[in-house]
XYZ file of C-alpha atoms in Angstrom:
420
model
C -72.774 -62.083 4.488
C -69.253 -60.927 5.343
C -67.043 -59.947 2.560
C -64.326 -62.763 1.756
C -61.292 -60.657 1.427
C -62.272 -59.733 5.153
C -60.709 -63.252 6.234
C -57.744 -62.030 4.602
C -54.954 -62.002 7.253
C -54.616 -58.095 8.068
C -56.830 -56.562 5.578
C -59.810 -56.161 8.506
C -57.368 -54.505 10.352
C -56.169 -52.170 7.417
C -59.860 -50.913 6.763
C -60.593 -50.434 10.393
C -57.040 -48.142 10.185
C -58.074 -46.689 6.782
C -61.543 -45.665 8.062
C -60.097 -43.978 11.114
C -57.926 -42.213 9.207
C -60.464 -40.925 6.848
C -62.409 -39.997 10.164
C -59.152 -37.665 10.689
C -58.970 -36.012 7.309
C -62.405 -35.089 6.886
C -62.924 -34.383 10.475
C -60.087 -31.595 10.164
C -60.901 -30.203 6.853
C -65.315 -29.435 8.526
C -63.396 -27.900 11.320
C -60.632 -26.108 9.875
C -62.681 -24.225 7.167
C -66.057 -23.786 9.389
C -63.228 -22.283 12.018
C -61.269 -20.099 9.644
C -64.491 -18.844 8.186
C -65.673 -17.959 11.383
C -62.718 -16.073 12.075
C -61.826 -14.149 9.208
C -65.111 -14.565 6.823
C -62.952 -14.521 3.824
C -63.261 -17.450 1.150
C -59.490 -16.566 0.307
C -58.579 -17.647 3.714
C -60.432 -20.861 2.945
C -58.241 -21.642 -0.052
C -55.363 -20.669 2.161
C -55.862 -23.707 4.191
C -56.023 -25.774 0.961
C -52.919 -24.184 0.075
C -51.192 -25.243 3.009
C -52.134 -28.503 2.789
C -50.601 -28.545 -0.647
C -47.505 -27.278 -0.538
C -46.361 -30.258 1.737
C -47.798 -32.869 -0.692
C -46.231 -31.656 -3.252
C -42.101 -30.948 -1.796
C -42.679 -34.565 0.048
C -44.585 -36.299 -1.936
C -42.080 -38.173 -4.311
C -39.428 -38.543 -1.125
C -42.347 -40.026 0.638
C -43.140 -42.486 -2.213
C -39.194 -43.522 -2.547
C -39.127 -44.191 1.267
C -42.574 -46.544 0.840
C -40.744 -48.854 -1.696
C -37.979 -49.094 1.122
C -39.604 -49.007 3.989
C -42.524 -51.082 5.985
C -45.562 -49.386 5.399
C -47.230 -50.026 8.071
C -44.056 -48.523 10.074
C -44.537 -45.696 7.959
C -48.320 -45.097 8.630
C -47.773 -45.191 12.354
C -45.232 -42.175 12.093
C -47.984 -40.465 9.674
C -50.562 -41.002 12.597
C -49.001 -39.865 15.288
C -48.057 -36.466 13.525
C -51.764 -36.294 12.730
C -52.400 -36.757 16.570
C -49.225 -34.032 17.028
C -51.116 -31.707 14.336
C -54.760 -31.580 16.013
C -53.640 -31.005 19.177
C -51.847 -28.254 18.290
C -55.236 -26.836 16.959
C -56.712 -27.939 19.926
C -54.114 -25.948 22.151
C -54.100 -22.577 20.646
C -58.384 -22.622 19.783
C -58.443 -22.756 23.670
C -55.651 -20.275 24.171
C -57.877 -18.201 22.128
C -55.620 -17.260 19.133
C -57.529 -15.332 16.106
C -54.952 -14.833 13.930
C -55.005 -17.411 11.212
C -51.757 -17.708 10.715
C -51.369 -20.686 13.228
C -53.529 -22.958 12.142
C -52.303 -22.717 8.525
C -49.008 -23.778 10.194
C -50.672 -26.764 11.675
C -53.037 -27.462 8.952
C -49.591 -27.773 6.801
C -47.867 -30.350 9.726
C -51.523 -31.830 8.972
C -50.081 -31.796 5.323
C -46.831 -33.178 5.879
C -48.256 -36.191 7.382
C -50.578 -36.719 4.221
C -47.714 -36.783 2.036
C -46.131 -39.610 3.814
C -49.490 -41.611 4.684
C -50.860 -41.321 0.333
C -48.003 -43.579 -1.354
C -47.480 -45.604 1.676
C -51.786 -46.565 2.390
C -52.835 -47.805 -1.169
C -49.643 -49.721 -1.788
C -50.210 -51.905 1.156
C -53.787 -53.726 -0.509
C -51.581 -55.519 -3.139
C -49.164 -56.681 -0.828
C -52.332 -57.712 1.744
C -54.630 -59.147 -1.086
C -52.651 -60.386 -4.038
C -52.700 -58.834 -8.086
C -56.147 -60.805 -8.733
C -58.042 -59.477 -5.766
C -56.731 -55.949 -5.857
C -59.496 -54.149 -7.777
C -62.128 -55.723 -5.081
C -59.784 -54.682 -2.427
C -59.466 -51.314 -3.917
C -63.371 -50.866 -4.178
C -63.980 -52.202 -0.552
C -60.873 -49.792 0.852
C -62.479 -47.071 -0.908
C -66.089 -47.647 0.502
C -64.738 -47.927 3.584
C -62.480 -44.883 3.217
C -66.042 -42.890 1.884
C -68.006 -44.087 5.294
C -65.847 -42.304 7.250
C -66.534 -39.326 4.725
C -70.358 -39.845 5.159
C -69.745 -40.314 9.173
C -67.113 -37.691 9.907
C -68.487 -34.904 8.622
C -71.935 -34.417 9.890
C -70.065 -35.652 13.687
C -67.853 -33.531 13.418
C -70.156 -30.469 12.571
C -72.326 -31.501 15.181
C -69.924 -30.907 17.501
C -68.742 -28.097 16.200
C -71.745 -26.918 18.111
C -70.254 -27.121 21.234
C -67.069 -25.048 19.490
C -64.293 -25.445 17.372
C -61.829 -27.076 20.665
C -64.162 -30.272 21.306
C -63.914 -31.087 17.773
C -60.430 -30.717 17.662
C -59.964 -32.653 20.956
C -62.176 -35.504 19.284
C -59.498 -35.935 16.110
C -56.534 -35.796 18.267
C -58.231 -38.959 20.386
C -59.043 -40.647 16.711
C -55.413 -40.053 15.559
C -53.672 -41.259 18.619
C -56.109 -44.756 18.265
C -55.011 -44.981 14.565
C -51.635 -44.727 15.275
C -51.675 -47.650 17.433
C -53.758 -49.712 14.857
C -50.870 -49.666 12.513
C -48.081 -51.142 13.302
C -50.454 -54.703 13.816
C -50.016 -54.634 9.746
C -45.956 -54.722 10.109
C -45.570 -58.408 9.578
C -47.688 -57.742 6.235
C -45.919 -55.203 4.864
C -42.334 -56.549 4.304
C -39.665 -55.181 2.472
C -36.111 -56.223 0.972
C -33.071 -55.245 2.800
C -31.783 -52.226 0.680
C -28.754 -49.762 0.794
C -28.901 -46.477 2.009
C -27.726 -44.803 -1.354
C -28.328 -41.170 -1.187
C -27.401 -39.780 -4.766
C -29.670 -42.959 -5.724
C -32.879 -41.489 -4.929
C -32.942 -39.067 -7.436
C -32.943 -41.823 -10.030
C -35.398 -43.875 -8.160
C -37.976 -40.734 -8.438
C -36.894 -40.211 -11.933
C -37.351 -44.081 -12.283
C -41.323 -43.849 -11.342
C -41.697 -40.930 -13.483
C -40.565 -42.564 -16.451
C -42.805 -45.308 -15.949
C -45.681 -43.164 -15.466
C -44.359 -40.928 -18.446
C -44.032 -44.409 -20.736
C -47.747 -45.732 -19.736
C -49.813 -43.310 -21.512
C -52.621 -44.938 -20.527
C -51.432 -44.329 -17.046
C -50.663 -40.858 -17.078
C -53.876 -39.985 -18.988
C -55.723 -41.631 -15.771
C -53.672 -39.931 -13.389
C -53.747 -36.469 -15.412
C -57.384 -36.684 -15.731
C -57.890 -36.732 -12.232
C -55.603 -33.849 -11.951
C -57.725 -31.639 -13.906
C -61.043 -32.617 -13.143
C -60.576 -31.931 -9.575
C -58.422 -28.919 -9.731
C -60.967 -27.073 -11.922
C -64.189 -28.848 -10.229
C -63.075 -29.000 -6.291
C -65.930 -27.760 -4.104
C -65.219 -28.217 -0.873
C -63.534 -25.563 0.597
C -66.220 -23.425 -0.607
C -68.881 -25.483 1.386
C -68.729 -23.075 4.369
C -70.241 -20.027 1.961
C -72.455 -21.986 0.800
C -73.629 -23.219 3.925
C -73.621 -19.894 5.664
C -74.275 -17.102 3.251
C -76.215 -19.282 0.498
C -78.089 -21.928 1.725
C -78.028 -21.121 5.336
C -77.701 -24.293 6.950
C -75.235 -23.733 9.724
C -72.490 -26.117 10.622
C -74.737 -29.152 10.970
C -75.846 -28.669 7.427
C -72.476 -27.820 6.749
C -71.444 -31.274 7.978
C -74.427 -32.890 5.415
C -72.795 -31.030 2.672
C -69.341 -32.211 3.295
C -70.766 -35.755 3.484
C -73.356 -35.651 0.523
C -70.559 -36.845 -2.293
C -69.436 -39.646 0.333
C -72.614 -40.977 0.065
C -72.850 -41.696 -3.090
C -69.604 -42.450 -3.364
C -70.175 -45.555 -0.773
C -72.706 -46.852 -2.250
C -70.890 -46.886 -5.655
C -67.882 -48.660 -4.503
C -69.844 -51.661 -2.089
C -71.289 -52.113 -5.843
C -68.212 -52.117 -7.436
C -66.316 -53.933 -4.615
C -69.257 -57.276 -5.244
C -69.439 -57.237 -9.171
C -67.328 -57.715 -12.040
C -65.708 -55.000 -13.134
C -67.285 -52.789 -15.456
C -66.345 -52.296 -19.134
C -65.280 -50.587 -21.375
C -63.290 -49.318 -18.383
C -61.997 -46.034 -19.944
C -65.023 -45.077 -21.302
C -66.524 -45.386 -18.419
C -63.611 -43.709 -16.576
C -64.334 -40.733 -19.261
C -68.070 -40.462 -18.954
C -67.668 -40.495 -15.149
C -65.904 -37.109 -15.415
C -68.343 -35.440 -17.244
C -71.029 -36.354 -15.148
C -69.214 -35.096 -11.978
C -68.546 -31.559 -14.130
C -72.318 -31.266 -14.814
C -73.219 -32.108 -10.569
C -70.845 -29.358 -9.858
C -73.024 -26.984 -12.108
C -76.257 -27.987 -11.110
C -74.554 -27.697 -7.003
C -73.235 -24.205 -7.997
C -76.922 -22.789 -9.791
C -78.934 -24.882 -6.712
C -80.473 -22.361 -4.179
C -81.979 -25.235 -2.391
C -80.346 -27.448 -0.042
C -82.484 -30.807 -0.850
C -81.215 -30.150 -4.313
C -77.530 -28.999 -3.404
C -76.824 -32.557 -1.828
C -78.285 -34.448 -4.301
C -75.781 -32.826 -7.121
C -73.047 -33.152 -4.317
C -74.415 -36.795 -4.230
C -74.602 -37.598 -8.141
C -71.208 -36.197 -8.120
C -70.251 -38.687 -5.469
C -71.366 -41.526 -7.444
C -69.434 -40.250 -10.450
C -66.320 -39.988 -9.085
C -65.761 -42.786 -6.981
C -66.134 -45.325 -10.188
C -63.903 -43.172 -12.236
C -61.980 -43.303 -9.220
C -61.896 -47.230 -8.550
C -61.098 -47.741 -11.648
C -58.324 -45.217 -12.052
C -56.314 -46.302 -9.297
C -56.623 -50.299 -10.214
C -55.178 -49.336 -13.105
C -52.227 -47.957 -11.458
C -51.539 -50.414 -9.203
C -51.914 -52.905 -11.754
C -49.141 -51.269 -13.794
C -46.239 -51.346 -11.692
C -44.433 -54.643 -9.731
C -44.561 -53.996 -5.862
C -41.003 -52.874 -5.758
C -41.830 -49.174 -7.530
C -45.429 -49.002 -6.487
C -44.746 -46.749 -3.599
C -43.109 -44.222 -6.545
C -45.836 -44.918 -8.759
C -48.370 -44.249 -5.823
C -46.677 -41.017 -5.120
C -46.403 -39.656 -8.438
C -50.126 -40.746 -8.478
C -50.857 -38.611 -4.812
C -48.995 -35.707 -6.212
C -51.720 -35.549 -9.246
C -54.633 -36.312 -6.802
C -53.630 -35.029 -3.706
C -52.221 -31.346 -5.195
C -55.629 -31.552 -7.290
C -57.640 -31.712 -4.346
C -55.629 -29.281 -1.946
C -54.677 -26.713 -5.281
C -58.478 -26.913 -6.225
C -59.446 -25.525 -3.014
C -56.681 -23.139 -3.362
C -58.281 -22.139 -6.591
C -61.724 -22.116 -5.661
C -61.057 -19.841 -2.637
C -59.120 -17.492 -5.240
C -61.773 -17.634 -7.776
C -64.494 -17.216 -5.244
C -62.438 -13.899 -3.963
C -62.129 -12.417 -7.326
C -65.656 -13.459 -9.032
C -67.875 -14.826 -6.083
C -68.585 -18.561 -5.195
C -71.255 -18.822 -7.555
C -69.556 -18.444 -10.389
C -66.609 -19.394 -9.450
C -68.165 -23.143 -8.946
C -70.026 -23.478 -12.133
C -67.034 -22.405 -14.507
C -65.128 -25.228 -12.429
C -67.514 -27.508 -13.477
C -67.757 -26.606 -17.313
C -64.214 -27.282 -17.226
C -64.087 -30.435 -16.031
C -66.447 -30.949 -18.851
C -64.452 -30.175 -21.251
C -61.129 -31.746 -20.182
C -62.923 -34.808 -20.170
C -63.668 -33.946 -23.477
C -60.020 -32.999 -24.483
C -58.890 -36.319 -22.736
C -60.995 -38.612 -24.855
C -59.046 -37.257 -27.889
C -55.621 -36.562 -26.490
C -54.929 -40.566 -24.803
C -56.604 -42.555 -27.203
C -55.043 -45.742 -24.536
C -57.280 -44.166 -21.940
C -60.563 -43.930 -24.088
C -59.676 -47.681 -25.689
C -59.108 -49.539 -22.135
C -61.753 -52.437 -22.117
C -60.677 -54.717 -19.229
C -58.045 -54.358 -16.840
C -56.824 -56.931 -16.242
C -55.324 -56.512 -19.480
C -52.658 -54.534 -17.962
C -49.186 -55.801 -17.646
C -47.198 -54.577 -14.397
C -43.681 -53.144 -15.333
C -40.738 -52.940 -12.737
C -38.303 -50.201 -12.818
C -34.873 -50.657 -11.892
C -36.023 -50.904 -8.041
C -34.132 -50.254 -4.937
C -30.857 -51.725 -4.735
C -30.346 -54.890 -3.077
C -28.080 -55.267 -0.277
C -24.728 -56.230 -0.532
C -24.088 -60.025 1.445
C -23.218 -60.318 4.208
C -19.591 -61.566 4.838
């Protein structure tokens, strides 16, 4: 039986968009790092390419949330796209030129970046505005699960390929991004926004606006700082290549297994989530969830077998994506429609520089100490920030239900002046 926020006037077409996008992100990140591997055989170079794809989150990010509470999001998501599409064909163009030097695709990898940084405030602030407050956690959970199948799809298609070389799978994403791009802009009549004023000096106060809501929520910025840490120290994946070559040796197709492994679990936690009540105590639950990923991460980083390695990859799947649901409901639940895209962006920089400064740190670590160790210290420690957490935002551990939270505008964008 079909889902009923799928007869929801354009929210079939936003998951269709959402899952081709996801296609796109973890399509590039299998062939990026299997590619830069290949060429260089340096893990550093690895967290290079997470570095580049942080950088860009992190300078646009906040612009890029400001511009999604005054612009159409969908119009916003097309632009995104289509500098996807621009990004992997650039990869495609100089893989067949047959550049070596890695220095090129970091450069592309961080256009890759730039379009992230727009597409992360803009794509999760457009399910309230499709669904309505009261629907919004089951919209969030379905999103999600459909955002995770094209984690559990991309990635093992993607590495197959990768068997006919590093071009045809870059020639595959630029044909997925150019599709999404024209999927978008169906959602414009969806995504309307007030008529505002230009005001230049204004945006720094409208950034500083979200902050201070995000700063005044504790509970909020416990969630979002949670995430923060728990990915930074426990991020994995741009250390799957090693493991898949030097450790488990898989090859790319196993490679592509790995990637997908958390995904799996991950789906099959939010189509739960997405048909049931929501769970409770919600921050203990949020809290626990952390833990549990921490402890995969060390059982993925000791594992010397791959049956073994994708089942921690898949507990830790499972693990994250309700801490995750839940997390973000409770962030879109705290801010009126009209500062969500800030909220949402201060929310991507946490998230988003967690995941792209974890690999950065993981390719670092796994320089300096190997990727062994590297990986099960990253784990420990996202054991004990949860830990830390529990006592440091008491809000976050006390949360029972949320939809006990109350939204709270900021001072918005400024309306426009009449006309005369």
């Amino acid at each position: 039986m079909a889902h009923p926020l799928l007869r929801v006037p354009g929210f079939a077409i936003y998951l269709f968009s959402r899952f081709m996008h996801g296609l796109i992100l973890r399509g590039l990140a299998v062939a990026v790092g299997y590619h830069i591997y290949e060429l260089t055989s340096d893990p550093v170079a690895l967290g290079y390419v997470g570095l580049a794809m942080f950088v860009p989150v992190v300078t646009l990010g906040l612009v890029a949330g400001d511009i999604a509470d005054r612009m159409n999001r969908a119009v916003m998501l097309t632009i995104s796209s289509a500098a996807a599409a621009l990004s992997c064909a650039g990869l495609f163009l100089v893989t067949i030129l047959g550049v070596t030097s890695p220095m090129p695709f970091y450069a592309l990898t961080t256009l890759f970046g730039m379009s992230l940084a727009f597409a992360r405030p803009a794509m999760p602030s457009l399910v309230p505005q499709l669904v309505g407050p009261e629907q919004t956690p089951a919209g969030i959970a379905l999103a999600s699960a459909i955002a995770q199948s094209a984690t559990v799809l991309g990635p093992p298609a993607i590495g197959a390929v990768l068997i006919a070389g590093p071009a045809a799978a870059y020639a595959v994403m630029t044909g997925i991004a150019t599709l999404t791009a024209f999927c978008w802009p169906f959602l414009i009549p969806y995504a309307r926004v007030e008529a505002v004023q230009a005001g230049g000096p204004q945006i720094f106060k409208r950034i500083a606006a979200g902050f201070g809501i995000v700063w005044r929520r504790k509970l909020i910025l416990g969630a979002m700082s949670l995430d923060l840490f728990a990915v930074l120290l426990g991020s994995v994946m741009a250390l799957l290549p090693v493991f898949a070559r030097d450790i488990l040796m898989v090859g790319p197709l196993g490679l592509g297994l790995l990637r997908a492994a958390p995904a799996v679990g991950a789906v099959l936690m939010a189509v739960l989530l997405a048909r049931m009540a929501t769970p409770r105590p919600a921050g203990h639950i949020i809290l626990f969830g952390a833990g549990v990923f921490g402890v995969s991460i060390i059982v993925f980083g000791l594992s010397e077998s791959f049956i073994l390695s994708l089942v921690a990859l898949f507990v830790s799947g499972i693990a994250d994506m309700i801490g995750n649901i839940l997390r973000n409901s409770a962030v879109q639940l705290s801010a009126a429609n009209e500062v969500r895209g800030r909220i949402n962006s201060v929310n991507q920089v946490f998230i988003s520089g967690a995941n792209e400064l974890g690999d950065f740190r993981a390719g670092l670590s796994a320089g300096l100490i190997g990727a062994v160790p590297a990986v099960i210290l990253g784990g420990a420690g996202t054991i004990a920030v949860a830990a830390l957490w529990a006592w440091i935002f008491p809000d976050l551990r006390k949360l029972d239900r949320l939809t006990d939270i109350k939204p709270e505008a900021g001072p918005g964008p400024t309306p426009a002046a009449p006309a005369k």
